Coordinates of C-alpha atoms in Angstrom, one line a residue:
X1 CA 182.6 52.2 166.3
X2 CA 182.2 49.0 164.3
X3 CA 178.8 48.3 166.5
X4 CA 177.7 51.6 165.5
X5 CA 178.8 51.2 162.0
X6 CA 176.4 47.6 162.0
X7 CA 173.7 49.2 163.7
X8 CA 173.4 51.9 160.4
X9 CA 174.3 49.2 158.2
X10 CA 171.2 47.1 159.4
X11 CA 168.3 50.7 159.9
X12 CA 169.8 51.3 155.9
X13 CA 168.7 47.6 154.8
X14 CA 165.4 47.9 156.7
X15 CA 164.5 51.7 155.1
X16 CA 165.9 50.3 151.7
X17 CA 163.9 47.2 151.7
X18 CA 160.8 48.7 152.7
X19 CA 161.0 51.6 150.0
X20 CA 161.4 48.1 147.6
X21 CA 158.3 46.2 148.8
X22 CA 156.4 50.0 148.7
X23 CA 156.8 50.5 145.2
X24 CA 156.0 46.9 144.3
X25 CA 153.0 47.1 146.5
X26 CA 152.6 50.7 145.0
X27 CA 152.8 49.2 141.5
X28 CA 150.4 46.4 142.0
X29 CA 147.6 48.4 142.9
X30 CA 145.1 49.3 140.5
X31 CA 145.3 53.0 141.4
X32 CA 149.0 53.1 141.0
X33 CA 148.2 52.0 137.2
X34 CA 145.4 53.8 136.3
X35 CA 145.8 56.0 132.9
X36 CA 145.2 59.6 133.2
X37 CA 143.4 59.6 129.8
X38 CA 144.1 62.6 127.5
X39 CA 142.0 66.1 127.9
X40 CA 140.4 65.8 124.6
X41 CA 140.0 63.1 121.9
X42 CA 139.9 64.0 118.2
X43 CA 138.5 61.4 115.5
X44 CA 138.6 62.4 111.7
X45 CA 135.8 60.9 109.5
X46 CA 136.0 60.3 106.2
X47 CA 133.0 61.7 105.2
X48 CA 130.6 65.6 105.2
X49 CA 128.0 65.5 108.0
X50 CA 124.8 67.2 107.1
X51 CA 122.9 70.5 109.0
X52 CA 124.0 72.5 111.6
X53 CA 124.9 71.5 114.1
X54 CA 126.4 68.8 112.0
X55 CA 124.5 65.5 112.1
X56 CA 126.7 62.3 111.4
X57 CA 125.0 58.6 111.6
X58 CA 126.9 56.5 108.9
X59 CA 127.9 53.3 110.3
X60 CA 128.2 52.4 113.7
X61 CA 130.8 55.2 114.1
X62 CA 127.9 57.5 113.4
X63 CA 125.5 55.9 115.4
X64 CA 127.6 56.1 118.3
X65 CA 128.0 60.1 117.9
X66 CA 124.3 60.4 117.2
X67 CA 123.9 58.1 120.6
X68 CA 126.3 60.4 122.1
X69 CA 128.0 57.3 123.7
X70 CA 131.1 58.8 123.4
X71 CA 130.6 62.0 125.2
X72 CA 129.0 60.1 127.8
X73 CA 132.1 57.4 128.6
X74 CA 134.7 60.1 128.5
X75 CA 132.4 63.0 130.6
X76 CA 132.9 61.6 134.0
X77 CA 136.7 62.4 132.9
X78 CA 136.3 66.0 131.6
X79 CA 137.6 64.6 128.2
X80 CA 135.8 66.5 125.2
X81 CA 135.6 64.8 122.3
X82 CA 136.3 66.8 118.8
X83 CA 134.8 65.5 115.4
X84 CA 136.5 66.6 112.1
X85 CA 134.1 65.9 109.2
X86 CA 135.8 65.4 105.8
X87 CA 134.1 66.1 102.4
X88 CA 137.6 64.9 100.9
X89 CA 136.6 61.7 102.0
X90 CA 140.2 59.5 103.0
X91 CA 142.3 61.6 101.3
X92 CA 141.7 64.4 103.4
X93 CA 141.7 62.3 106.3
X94 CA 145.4 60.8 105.7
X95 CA 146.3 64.7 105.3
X96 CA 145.0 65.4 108.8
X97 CA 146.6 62.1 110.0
X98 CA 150.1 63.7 108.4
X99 CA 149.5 66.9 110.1
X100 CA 148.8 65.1 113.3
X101 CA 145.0 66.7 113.6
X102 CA 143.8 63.0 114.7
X103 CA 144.0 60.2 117.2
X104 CA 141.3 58.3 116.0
X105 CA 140.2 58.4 112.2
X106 CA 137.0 56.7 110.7
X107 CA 138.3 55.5 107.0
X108 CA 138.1 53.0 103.7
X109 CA 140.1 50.2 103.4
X110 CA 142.0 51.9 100.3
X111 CA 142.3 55.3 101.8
X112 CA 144.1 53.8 105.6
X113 CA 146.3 51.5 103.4
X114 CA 147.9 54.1 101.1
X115 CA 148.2 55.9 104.2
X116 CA 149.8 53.4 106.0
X117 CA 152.4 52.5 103.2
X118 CA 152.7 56.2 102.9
X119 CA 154.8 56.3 106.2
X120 CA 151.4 57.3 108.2
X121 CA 151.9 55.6 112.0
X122 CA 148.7 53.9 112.5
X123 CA 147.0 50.8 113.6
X124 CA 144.1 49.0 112.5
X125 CA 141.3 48.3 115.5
X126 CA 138.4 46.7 114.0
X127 CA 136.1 47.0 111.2
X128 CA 132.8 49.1 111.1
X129 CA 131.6 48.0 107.8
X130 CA 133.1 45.0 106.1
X131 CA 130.9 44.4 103.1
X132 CA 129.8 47.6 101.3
X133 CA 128.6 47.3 97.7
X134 CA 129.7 48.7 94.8
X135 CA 127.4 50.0 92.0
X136 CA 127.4 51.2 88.5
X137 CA 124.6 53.7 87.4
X138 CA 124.5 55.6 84.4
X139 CA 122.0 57.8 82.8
X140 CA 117.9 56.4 82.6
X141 CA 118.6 56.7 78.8
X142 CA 122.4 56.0 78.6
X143 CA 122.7 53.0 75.9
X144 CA 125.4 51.4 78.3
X145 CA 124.3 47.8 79.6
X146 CA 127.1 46.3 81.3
X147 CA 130.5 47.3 82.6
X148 CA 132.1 46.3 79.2
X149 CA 130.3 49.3 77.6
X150 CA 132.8 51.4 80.0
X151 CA 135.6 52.0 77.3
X152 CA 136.1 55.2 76.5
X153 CA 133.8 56.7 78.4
X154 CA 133.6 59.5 80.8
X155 CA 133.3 58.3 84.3
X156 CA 133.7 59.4 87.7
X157 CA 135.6 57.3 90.3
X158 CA 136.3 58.9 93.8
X159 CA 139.8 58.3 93.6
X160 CA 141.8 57.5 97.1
X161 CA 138.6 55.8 98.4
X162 CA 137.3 52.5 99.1
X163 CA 135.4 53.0 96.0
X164 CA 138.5 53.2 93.5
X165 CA 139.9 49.8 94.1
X166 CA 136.9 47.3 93.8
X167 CA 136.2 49.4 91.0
X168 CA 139.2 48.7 89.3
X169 CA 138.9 45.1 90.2
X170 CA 135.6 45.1 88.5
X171 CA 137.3 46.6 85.6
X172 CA 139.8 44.6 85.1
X173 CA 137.2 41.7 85.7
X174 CA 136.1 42.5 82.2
X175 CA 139.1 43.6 80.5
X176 CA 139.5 47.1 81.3
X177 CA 141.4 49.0 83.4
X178 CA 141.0 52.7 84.1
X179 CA 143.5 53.6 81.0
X180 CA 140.2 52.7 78.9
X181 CA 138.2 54.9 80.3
X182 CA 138.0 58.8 80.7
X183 CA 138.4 58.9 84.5
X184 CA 137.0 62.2 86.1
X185 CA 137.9 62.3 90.0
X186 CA 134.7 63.6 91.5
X187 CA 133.4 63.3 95.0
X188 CA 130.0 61.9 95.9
X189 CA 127.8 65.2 95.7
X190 CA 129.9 66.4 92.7
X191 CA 129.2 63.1 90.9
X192 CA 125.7 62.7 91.7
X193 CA 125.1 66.3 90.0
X194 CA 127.2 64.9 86.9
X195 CA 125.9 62.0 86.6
X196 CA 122.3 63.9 86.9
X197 CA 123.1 67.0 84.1
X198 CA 124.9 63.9 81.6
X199 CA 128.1 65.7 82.4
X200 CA 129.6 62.6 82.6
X201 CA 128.4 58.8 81.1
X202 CA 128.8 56.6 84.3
X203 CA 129.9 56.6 88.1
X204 CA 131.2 53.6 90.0
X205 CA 130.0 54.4 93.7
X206 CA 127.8 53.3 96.7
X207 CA 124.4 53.0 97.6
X208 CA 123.4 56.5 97.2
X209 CA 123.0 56.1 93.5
X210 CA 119.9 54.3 94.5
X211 CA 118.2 57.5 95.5
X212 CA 118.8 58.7 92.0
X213 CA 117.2 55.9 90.6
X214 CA 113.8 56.5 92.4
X215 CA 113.8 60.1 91.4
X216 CA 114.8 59.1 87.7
X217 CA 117.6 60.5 87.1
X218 CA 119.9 57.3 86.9
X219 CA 119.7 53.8 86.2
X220 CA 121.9 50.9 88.0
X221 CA 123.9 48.7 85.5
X222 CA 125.7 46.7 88.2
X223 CA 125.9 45.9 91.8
X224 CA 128.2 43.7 94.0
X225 CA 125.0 42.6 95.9
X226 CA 125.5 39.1 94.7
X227 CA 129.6 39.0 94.5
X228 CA 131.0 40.0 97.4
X229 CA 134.2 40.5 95.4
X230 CA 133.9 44.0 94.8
X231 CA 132.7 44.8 97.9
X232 CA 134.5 47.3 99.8
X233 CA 135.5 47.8 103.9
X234 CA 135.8 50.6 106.5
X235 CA 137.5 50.3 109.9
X236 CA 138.5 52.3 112.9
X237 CA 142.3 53.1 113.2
X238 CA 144.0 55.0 116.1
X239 CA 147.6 56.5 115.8
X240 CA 150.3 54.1 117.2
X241 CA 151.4 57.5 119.5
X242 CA 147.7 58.1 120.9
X243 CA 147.5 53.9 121.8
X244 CA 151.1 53.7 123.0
X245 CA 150.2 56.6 125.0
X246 CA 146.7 55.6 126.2
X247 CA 145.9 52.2 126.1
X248 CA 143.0 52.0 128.8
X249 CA 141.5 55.3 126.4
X250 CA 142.2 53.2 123.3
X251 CA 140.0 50.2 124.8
X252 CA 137.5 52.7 126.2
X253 CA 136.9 54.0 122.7
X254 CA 136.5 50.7 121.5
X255 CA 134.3 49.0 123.8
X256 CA 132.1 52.4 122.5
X257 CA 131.8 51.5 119.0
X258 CA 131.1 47.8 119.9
X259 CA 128.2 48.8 122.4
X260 CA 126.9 50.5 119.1
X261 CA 127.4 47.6 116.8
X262 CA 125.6 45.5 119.4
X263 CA 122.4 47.2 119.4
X264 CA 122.5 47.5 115.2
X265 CA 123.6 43.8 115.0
X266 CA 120.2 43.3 116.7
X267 CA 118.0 41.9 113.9
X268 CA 114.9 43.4 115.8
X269 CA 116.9 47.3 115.6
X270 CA 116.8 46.7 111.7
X271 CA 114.5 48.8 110.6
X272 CA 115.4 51.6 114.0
X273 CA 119.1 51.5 112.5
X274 CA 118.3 52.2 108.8
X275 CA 116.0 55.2 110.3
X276 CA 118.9 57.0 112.4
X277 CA 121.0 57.0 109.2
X278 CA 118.6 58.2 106.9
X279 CA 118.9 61.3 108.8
X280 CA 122.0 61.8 106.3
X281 CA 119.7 62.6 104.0
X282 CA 119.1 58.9 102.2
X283 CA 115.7 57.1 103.1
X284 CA 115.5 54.1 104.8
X285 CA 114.1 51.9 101.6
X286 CA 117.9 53.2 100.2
X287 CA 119.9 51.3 102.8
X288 CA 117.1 48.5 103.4
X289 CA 118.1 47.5 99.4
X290 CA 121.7 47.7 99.9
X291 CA 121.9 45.4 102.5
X292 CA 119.6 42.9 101.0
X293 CA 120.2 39.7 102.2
X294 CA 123.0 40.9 104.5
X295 CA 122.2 40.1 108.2
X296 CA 123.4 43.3 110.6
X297 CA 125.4 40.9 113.1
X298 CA 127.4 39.8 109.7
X299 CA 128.0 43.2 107.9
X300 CA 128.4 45.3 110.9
X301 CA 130.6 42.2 112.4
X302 CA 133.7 43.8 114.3
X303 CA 135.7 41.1 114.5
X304 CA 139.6 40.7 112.6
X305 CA 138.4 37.0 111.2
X306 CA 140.3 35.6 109.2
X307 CA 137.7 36.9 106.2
X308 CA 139.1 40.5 107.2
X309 CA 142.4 39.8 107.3
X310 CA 142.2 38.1 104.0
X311 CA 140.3 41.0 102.4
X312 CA 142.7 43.3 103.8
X313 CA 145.8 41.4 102.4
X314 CA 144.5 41.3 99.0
X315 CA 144.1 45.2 99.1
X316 CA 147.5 45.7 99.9
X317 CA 148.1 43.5 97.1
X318 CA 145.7 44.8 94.8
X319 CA 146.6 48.2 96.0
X320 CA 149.9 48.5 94.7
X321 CA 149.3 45.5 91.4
X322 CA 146.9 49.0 90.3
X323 CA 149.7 51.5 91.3
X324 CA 147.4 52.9 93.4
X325 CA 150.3 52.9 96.3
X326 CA 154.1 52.4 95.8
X327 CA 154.8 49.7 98.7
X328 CA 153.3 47.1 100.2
X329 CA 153.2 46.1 104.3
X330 CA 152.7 43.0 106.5
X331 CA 148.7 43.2 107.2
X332 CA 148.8 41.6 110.4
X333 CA 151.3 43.3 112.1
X334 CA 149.3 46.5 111.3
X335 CA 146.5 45.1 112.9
X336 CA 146.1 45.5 116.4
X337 CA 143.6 43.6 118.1
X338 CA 144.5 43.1 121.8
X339 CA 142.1 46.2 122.4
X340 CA 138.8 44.6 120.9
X341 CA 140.0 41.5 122.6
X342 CA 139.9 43.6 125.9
X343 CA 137.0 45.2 124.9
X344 CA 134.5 42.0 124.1
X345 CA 135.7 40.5 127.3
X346 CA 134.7 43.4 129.0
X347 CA 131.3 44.0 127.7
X348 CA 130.9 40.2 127.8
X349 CA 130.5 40.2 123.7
X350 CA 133.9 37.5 123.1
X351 CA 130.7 35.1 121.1
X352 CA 128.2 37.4 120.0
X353 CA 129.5 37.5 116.5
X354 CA 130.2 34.7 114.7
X355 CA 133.8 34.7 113.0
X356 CA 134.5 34.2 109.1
X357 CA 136.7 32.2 107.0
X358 CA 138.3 33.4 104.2
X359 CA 135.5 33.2 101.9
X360 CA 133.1 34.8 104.0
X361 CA 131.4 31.6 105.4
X362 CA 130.9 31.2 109.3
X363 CA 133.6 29.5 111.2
X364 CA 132.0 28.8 114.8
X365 CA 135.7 27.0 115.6
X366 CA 137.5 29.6 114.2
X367 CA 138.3 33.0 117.1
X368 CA 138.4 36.3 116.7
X369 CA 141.7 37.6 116.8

């Protein structure tokens, strides 16, 4: 009995051990880990598209869609990808982020940061656009000259976007703050009629007020071409659900946007790139000014630098010092950057672009995060 007892004993160890060294061996294997990604991918973007079928080129976000490099990483995977186009710009997009509509969202710096400290359960994966200008037009025969002549005036400010707070830092950069004006919140297309019938006496927006200046209808007072302080960012986020979930789809969505930002970081695409987005309905002269001594491979930089990180701490800062939010976060442990880490090594981009320091000024010691 006690031999036979053994004998079990002994076939028991030698099943048990090899179910062990199975699932280790099972585990180890690249097809034991490989991420079953999810059936379909939905990305919110802070901004209309224009035509049908809707066209979308802004940024490298949009170049990638017009490109169709998304569709084409995620078909060999039966994953359809689903845009939602927002003319309620951030706002709109944090709503949809609320009612879980998103994984991926396309937003302002202001916009993802109110939504963050809002409770919203994101991450921040790289910038798309860190250096956007600001500009003040006005009326061809509106007697303001400078953004002191703002008091009391009637002015449109899309509020909730990454237009409102370098516009209140401009205001407060010469003694005003939006109590001394006559604030109207008016999206871009809503403004630009405004601003065109003298419905209102000023807007504090982007680059398409340029277009109304060549048809006449507007005049620029200021622009944050030369002072990068009232510049304003976009970035890519990702729910922390969707890249808890899916990290290998995370990184494959990623390594899209940077295979975009490559080809427009390209000094030679210049002029290519300015044409693709025109199709929004801008011209190419529009976005040839705004970037104006702005090399592509340094505004279209992906990279969390420390010049992004900086920028990004100050608008939580600035954020809620404008009560424009009604808490404040720890930046960096937002940020997420171990999938544009994986990314760039993958694609074989970790030196491409160069990082920043704080000020803006290229760091060749300094890594991206």
């Amino acid at each position: 009995m006690n031999r036979i007892i053994r004998r079990f004993d002994g076939v028991r160890r030698r099943i048990f051990g090899g179910i062990v060294v199975t699932a280790i061996a099972l585990a180890a294997s690249p097809l034991a880990q490989a991420e079953t990604p999810p059936p379909v991918i939905r990305i919110g973007i802070a901004s209309p598209s224009v035509g049908n079928p809707p066209v979308y080129t802004t940024g490298t976000i949009g170049l990638s869609r017009q490109r169709g490099l998304f569709e084409e990483e995620f078909a060999k995977d039966g994953v359809k990808v689903e845009w939602f186009f927002h003319k309620g710009a951030g706002p709109a997009v944090n709503e949809g982020l609320a009612n879980k509509q998103f994984d991926f969202v396309f937003q302002g710096d202001l916009p993802s940061i109110i939504g963050r400290s809002g409770g919203l359960k994101t991450r921040f994966l790289l910038p798309t656009d860190s250096r956007q200008n600001l500009y003040l037009a006005v009326p061809p025969d509106s007697p303001i000259k400078s953004v002191k002549d703002l008091r009391g005036k009637r002015v449109a400010i899309f509020k909730g976007t990454n237009a409102q707070l370098p516009a209140n830092r401009l205001l407060e950069a010469n003694g005003l703050t939006e109590r001394d004006l006559k604030v109207v919140n008016l999206d871009n297309a809503t403004a630009q009629a405004a601003l065109a019938s003298k419905d209102i006496d000023a807007v504090l927006g982007g680059f398409e007020y340029l277009r109304l200046r060549d048809k006449g209808v507007a005049r620029i007072v200021y622009s944050s071409v030369s002072d990068p302080r009232f510049t304003r960012r976009s970035g890519l986020l990702v729910t922390e659900e969707f890249a808890e979930r899916y990290p290998e789809t995370t990184t494959r969505v990623v390594k899209v946007v940077l295979r975009s930002a490559r080809w427009a970081s390209d000094e030679k695409n210049r002029g290519e790139v300015f044409g693709a987005w025109s199709l929004m309905g801008y011209p190419a002269e529009v976005y040839q000014e705004d970037f104006i001594g702005q090399p592509t491979r340094v505004r279209l930089s992906p990279l969390i630098d420390p010049f992004i990180i900086q920028r990004y701490k100050e608008a939580v800062e600035d954020s809620y010092r404008f009560r424009l939010t009604r808490s404040k976060f720890d930046v960096e442990k937002w940020f997420e950057p171990k999938f544009l880490r994986a990314a760039l090594k993958e694609l074989n981009l970790e030196n491409y672009w160069t990082p920043t320091d704080a000020n803006g000024k290229p760091v060749a010691a300094v890594a991206a995060r």
